[in-house]
Short mmCIF file of C-alpha atoms in Angstrom, two decimals:
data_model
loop_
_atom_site.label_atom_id
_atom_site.label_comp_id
_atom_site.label_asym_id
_atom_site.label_seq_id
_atom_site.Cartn_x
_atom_site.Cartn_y
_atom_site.Cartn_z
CA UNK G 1 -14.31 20.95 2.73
CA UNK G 2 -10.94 22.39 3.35
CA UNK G 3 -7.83 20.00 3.25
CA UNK G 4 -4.64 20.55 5.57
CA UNK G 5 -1.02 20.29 4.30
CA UNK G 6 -0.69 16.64 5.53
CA UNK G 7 -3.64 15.42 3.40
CA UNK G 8 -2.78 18.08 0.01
CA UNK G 9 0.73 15.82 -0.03
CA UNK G 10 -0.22 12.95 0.45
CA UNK G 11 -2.33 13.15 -2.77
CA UNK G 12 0.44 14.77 -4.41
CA UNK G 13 2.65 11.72 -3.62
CA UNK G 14 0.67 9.15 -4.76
CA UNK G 15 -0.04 10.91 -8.33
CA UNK G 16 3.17 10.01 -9.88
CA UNK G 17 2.85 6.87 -8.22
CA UNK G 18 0.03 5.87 -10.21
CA UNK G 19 1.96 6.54 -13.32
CA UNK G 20 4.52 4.04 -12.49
CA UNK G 21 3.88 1.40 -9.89
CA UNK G 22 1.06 -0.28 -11.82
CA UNK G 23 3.46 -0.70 -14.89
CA UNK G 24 6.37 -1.66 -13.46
CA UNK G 25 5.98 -5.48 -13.38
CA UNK G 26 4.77 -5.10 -16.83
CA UNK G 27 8.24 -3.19 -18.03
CA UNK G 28 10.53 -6.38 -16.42
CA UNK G 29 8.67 -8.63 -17.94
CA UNK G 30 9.03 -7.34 -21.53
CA UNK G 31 12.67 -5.90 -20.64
CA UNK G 32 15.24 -7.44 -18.36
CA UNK G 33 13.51 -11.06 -18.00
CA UNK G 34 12.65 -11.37 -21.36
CA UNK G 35 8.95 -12.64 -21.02
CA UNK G 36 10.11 -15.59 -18.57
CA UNK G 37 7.47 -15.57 -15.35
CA UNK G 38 10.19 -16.88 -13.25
CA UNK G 39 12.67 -14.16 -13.66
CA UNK G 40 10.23 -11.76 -13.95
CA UNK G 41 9.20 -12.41 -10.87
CA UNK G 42 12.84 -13.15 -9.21
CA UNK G 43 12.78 -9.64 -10.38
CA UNK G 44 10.03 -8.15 -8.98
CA UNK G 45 10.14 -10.06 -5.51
CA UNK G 46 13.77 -8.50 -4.80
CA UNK G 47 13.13 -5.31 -3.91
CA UNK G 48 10.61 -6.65 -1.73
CA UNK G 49 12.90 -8.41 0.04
CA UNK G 50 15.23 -5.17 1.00
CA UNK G 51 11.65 -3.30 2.00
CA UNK G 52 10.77 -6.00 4.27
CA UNK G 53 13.75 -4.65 6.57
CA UNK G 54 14.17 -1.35 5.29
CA UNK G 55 10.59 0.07 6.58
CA UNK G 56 11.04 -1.57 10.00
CA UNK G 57 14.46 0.23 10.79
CA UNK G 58 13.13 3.67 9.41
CA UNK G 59 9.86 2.98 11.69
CA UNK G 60 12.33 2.79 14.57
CA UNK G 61 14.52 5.41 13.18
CA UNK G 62 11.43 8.08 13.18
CA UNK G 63 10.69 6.55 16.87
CA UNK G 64 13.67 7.97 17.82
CA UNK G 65 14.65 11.49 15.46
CA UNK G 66 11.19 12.00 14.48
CA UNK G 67 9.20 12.07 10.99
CA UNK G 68 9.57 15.16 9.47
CA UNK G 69 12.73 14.63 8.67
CA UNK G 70 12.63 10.35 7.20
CA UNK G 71 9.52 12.04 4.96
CA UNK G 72 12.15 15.28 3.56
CA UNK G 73 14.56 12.51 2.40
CA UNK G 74 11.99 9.84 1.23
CA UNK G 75 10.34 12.76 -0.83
CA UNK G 76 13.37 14.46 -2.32
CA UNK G 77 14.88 10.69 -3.06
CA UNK G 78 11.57 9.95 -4.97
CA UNK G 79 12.01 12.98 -7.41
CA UNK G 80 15.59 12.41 -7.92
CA UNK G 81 14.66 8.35 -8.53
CA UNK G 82 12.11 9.42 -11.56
CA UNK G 83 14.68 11.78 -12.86
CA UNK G 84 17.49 8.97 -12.50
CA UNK G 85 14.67 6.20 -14.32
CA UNK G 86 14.34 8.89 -17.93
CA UNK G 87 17.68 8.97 -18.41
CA UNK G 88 18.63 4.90 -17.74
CA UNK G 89 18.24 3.15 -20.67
CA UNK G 90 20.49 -0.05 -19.47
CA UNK G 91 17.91 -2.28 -17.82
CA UNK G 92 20.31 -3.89 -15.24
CA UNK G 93 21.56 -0.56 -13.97
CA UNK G 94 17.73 0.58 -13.57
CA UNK G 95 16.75 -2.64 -11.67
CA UNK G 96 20.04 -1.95 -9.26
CA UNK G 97 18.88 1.80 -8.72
CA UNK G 98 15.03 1.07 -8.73
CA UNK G 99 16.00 -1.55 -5.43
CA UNK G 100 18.49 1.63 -3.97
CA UNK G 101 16.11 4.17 -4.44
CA UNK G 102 12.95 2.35 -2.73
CA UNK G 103 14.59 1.12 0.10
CA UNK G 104 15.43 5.03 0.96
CA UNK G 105 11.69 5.76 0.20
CA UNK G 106 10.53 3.22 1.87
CA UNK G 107 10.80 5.21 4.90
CA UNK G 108 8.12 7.78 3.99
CA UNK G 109 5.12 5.41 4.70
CA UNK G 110 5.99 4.09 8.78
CA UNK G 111 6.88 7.79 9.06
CA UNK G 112 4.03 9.39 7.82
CA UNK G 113 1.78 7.24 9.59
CA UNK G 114 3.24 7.48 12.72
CA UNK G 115 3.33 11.18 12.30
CA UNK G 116 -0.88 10.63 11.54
CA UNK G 117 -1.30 8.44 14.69
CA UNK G 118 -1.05 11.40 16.81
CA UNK G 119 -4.36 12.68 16.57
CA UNK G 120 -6.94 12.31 19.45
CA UNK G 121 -8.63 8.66 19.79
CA UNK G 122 -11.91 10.27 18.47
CA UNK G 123 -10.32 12.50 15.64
CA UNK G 124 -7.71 9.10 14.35
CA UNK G 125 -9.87 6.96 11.97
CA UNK G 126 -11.75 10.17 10.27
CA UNK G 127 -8.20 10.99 9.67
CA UNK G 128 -7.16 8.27 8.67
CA UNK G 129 -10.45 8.26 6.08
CA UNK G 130 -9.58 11.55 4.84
CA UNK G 131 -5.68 10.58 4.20
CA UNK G 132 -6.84 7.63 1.85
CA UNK G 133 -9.71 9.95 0.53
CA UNK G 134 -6.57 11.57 -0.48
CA UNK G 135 -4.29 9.12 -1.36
CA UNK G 136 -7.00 7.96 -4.01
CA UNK G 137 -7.42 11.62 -5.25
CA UNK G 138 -3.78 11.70 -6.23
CA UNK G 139 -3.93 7.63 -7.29
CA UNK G 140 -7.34 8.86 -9.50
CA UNK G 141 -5.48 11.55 -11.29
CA UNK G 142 -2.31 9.57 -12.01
CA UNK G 143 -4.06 6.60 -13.42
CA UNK G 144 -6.56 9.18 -15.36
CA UNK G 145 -3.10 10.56 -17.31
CA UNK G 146 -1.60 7.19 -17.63
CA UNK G 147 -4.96 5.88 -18.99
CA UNK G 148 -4.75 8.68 -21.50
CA UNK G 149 -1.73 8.21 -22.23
CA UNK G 150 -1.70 4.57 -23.48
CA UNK G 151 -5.08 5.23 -25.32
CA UNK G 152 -3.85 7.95 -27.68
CA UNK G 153 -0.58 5.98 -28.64
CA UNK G 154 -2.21 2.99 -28.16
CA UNK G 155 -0.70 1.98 -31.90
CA UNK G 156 2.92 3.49 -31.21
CA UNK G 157 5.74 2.08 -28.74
CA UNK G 158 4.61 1.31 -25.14
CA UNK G 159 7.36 1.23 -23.47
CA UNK G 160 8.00 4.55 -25.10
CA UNK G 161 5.12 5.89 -23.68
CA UNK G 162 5.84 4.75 -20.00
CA UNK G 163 9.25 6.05 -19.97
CA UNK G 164 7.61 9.40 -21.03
CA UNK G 165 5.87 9.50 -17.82
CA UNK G 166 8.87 9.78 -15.91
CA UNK G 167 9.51 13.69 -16.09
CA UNK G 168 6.37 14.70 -15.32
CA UNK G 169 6.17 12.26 -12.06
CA UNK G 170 9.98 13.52 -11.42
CA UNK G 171 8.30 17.31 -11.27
CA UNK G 172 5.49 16.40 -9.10
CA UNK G 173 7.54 14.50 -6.85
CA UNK G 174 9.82 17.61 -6.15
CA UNK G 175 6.66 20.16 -6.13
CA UNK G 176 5.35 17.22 -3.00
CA UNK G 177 9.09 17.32 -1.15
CA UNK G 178 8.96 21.29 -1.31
CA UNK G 179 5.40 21.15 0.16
CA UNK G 180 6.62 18.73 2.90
CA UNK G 181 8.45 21.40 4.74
CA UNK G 182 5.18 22.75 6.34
CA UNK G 183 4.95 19.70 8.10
CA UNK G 184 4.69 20.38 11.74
CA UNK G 185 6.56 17.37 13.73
CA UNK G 186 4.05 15.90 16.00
CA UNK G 187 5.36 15.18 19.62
CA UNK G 188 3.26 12.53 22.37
CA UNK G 189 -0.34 13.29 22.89
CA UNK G 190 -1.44 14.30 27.02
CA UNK G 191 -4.66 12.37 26.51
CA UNK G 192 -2.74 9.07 27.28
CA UNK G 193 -1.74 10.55 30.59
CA UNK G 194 -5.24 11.83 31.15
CA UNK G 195 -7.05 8.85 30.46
CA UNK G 196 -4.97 6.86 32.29
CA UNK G 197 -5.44 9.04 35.20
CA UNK G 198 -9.27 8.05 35.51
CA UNK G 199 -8.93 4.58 34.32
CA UNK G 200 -8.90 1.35 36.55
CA UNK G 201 -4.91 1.03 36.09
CA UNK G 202 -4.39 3.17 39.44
CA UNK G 203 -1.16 5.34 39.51
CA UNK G 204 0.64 3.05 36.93
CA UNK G 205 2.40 5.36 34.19
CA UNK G 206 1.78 4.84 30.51
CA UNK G 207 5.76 3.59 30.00
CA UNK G 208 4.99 0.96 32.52
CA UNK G 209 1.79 -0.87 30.99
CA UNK G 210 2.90 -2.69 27.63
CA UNK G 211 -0.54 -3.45 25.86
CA UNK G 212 -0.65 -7.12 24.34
CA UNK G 213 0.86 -7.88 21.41
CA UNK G 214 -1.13 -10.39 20.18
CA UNK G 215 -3.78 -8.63 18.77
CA UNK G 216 -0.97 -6.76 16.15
CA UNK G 217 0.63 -9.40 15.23
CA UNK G 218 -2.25 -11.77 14.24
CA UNK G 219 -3.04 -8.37 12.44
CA UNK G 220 0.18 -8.51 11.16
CA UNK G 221 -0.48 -11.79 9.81
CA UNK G 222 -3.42 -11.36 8.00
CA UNK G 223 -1.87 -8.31 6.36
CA UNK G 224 0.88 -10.74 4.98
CA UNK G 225 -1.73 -13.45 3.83
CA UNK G 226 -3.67 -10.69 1.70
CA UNK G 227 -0.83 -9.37 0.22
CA UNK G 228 0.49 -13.07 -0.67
CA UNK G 229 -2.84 -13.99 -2.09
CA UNK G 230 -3.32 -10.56 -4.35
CA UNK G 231 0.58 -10.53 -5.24
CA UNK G 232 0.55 -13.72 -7.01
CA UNK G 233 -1.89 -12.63 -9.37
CA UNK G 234 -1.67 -8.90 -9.74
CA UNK G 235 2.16 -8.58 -9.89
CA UNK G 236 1.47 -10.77 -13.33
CA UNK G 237 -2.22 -9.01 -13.90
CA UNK G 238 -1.22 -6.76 -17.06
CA UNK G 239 0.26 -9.92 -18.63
CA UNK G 240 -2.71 -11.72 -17.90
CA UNK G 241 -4.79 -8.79 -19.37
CA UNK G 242 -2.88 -8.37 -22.33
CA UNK G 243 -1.76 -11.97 -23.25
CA UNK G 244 -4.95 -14.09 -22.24
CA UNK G 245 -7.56 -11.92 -22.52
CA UNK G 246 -6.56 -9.96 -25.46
CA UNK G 247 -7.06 -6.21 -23.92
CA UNK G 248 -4.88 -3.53 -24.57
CA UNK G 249 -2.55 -2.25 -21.18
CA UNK G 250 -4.86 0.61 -21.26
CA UNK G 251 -7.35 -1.76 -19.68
CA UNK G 252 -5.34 -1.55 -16.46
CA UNK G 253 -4.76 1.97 -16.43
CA UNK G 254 -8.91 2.83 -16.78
CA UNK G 255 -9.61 0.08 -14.06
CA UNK G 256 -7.04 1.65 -11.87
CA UNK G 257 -8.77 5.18 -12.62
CA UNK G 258 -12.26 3.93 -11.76
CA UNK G 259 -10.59 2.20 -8.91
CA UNK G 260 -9.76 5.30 -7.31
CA UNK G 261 -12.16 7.30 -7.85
CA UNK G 262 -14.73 4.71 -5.67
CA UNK G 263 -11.50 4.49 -3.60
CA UNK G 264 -12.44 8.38 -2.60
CA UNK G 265 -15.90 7.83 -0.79
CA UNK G 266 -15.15 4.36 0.29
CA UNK G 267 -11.87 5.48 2.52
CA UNK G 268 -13.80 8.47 3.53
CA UNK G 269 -16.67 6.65 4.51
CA UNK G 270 -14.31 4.00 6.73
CA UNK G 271 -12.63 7.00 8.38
CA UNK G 272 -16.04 8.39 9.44
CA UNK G 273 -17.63 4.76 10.53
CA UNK G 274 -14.88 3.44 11.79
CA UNK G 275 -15.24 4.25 15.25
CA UNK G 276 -19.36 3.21 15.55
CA UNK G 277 -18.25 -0.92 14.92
CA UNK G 278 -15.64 -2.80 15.87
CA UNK G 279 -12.71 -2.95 14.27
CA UNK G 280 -12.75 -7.15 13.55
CA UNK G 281 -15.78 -6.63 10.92
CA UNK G 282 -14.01 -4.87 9.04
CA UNK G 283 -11.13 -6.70 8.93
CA UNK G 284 -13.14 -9.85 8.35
CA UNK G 285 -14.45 -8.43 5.35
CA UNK G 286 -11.52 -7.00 4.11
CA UNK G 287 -10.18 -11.08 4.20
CA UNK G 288 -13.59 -12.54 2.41
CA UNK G 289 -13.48 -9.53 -0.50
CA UNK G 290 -10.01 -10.37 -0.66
CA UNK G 291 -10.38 -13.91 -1.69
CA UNK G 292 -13.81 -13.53 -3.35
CA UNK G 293 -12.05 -11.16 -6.44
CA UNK G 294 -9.48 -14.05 -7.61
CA UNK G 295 -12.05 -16.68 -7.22
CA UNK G 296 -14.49 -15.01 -9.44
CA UNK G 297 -11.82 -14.62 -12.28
CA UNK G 298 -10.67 -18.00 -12.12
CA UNK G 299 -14.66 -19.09 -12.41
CA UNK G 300 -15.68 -16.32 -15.03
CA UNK G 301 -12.79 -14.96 -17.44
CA UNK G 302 -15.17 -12.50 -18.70
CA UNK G 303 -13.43 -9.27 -19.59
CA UNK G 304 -16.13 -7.07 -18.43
CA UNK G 305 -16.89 -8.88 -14.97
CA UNK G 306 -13.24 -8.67 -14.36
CA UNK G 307 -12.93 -4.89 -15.21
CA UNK G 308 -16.26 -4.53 -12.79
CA UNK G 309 -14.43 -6.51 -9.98
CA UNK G 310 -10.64 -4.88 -10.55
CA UNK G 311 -12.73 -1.12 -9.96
CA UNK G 312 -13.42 -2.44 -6.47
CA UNK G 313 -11.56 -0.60 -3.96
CA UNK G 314 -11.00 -3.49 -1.57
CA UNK G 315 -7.86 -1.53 -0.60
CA UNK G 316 -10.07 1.43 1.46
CA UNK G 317 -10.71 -0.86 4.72
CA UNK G 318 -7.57 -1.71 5.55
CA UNK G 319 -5.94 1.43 4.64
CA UNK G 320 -7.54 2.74 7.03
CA UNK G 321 -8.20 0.24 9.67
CA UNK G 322 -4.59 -1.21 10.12
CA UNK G 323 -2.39 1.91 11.16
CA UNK G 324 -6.18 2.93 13.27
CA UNK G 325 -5.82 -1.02 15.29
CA UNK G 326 -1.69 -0.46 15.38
CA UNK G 327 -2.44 3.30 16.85
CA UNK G 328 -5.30 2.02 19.60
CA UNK G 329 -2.63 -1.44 21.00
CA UNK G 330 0.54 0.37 21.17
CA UNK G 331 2.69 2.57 23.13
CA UNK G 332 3.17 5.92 21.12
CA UNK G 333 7.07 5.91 22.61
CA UNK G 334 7.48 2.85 19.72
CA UNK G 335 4.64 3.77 17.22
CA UNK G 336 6.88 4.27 14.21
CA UNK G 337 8.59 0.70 14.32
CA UNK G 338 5.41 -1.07 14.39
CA UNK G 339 4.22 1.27 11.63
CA UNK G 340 7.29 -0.25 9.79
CA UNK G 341 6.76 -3.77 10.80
CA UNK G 342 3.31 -3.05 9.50
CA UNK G 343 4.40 -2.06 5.82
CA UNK G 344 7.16 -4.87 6.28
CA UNK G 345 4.40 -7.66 6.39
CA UNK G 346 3.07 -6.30 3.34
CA UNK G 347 5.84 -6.45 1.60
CA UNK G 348 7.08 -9.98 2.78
CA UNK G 349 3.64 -11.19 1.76
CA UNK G 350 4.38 -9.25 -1.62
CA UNK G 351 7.72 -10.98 -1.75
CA UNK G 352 6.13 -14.68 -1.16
CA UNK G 353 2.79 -14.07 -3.15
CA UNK G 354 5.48 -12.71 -5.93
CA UNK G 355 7.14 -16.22 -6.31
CA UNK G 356 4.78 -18.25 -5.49
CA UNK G 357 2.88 -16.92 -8.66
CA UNK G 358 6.06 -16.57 -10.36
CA UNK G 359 6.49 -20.18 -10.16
CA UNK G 360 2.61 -20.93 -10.72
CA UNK G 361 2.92 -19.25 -14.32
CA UNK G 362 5.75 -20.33 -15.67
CA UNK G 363 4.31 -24.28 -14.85
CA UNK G 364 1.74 -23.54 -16.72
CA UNK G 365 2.83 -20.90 -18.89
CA UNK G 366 -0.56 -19.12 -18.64
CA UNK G 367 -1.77 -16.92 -15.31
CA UNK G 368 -5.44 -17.83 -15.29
CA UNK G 369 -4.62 -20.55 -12.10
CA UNK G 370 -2.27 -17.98 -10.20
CA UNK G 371 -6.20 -16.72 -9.06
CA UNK G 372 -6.97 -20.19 -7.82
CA UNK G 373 -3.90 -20.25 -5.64
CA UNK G 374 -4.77 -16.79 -4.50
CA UNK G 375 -8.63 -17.70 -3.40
CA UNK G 376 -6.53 -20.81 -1.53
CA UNK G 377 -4.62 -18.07 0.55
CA UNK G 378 -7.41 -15.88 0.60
CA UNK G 379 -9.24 -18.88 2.49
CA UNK G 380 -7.13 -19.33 5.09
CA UNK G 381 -6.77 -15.77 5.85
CA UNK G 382 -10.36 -16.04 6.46
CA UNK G 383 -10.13 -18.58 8.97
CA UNK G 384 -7.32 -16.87 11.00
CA UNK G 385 -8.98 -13.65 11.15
CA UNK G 386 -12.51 -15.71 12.31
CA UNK G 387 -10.50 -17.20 15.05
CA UNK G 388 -7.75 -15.94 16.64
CA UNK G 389 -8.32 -11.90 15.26
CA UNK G 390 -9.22 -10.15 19.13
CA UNK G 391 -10.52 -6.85 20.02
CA UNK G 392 -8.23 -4.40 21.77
CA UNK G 393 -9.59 -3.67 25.42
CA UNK G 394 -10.82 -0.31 26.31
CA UNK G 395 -8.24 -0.08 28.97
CA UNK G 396 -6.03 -0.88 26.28
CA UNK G 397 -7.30 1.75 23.91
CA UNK G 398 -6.82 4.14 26.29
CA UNK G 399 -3.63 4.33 26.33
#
């Protein structure tokens, strides 16, 4: 199988990633808040709240100058951020930068998909498969290090550890922005034209027919009801794991690692079966697997089960489904700021799901319910996707 540039960095991005992001919750809590669940998560939930608009204007922004160019400066801002991270050691100062930085590489995402979207109708999902084949490649490796890592100074200084993992994500990062100059900026498919040429919408041009918006933004919905019912559990997870259940933060790290590494088929597999079902299944299932995972550690507490569950990837469908739905129901002249609004209702329902757990905790100064109140959203998500989710039509798709 050979891999093109688009797919080689997008593993590459999501390495260092994997070294960090899980962690990060985990290093507030123990440093600026001071173990309180409220501030913690007052904490996490701001940057949040500067990606919800952040990833909507550089959508729009790549609508309009392109993507190449929003991925050069989200790249080349992510290396400098790690570098920036080793040498801060005043918590306050790293918060302030750590909100800066991520609202400048926030942009890499709605361009990067929109620059994906691009492909033919029939090539889109496989692609969109292989990216998160990718994606958990890189994701797989990072967590594999991080894993390691933790174990072999499992008896030393933690936080020591993490802030090790800085340089090497800093190099990686600037190896990724390098490769990102052999990007090729993708301009407006013909096959819209064509296809509409033979369809039943006459002469009409493809500027001229706006396809529904309804079916994106109940999409849109359900993406911010699964990110508010995992946030207010997994934002607080490696306290959970480490304070209730007694497991070392290395727990996380191995989960993550096995995570990944079913993430690889599963994504692939989407990509490639995408297009032979309809796309509400999927999404339907995404909602129930989504609310089953909380429910079942709220019910069973056992270490193992929940170790089984966390290797899930119940990320894959989604990953590749969403930006899929988005390409198939909208115009390709404003792709990119839907592509942000899409990452912008994940983060608002991280920024909710965030303090609503926040909140949750420090009432009862454990986590274990935060996974009730998560199978509660998880619920309802259910029930809007059962009801009011729709199909695209095929005259829509063929646009």
């Amino acid at each position: 199988m050979s891999f093109k540039i688009e797919e080689v960095l997008y593993a590459l991005y999501h390495f260092p990633m994997a070294l960090t992001a899980p962690f990060i919750s985990w290093y507030f809590f123990f440093g600026l808040s001071e173990r309180d669940f409220i501030g913690s998560g007052l904490i996490i939930a701001i940057p949040y709240f500067f990606l919800i608009f952040s990833t909507g204007f550089f959508g729009r922004l790549s609508d309009k100058f392109g993507s190449k160019n929003l991925v050069l400066i989200s790249l080349g801002t992510l290396s400098v951020s790690f570098l920036c991270y080793f040498f801060i050691q005043d918590k306050l100062l790293f918060f302030i930068l750590y909100i800066g930085f991520n609202v400048i590489i926030s942009g890499f995402t709605p361009a990067f998909n929109r620059l994906m979207s691009f492909y033919e109708e029939n090539e889109r999902a496989a692609k969109f498969g292989r990216l998160g084949m990718m994606a958990s490649v890189g994701f797989l490796v990072g967590s594999v290090f991080a894993s390691l890592a933790f174990a072999l100074n499992a008896s030393g200084n933690s936080i020591e550890t993490f802030r090790a993992m800085f340089p090497i994500a800093m190099f990686i990062s600037l190896f990724t922005f390098v490769s990102a100059f052999k990007l090729k900026e993708t301009t407006y498919t013909n096959r819209s034209q064509t296809n509409i040429s033979h369809s039943n919408v006459g002469q009409t041009s493809t500027s001229e027919i706006k396809p529904p918006m309804k079916p994106i933004l109940i999409l849109l919905v359900l993406i911010a009801l699964i990110n508010s019912s995992s946030s207010i559990y997994v934002n607080f997870f490696s306290i959970f794991i480490q304070d209730e259940l007694n497991q070392n933060i290395s727990f996380i790290a191995l989960a993550n690692s096995i995570a990944t590494l079913f993430g690889v088929f599963v994504t692939y597999f989407v990509g490639k079966s995408a297009n032979m079902f309809k796309r509400k299944p999927f999404v339907l299932l995404a909602t129930f697997l989504y609310t089953l995972f909380p429910l079942s550690i709220f019910l069973l507490r056992d270490p193992l089960i929940i170790f089984i569950l966390y290797c899930l990837p119940f990320y894959a469908i989604l990953f590749v489904i969403a930006p899929v739905f988005i390409s198939e129901n909208s115009l390709e002249s404003g792709r990119g700021q839907i592509m942000g609004l899409y990452i912008g209702s994940q983060y608002f329902g991280l920024l909710i799901g965030t303090m609503m757990g926040a909140f949750l905790a420090a009432a009862n100064d454990i986590v274990s319910p935060n996974f009730l109140g998560g199978t509660l959203i998880g619920l309802f998500s259910i029930f809007i996707c059962f009801f009011f989710f729709e199909e695209a039509s095929d005259e829509v798709q063929a646009l």
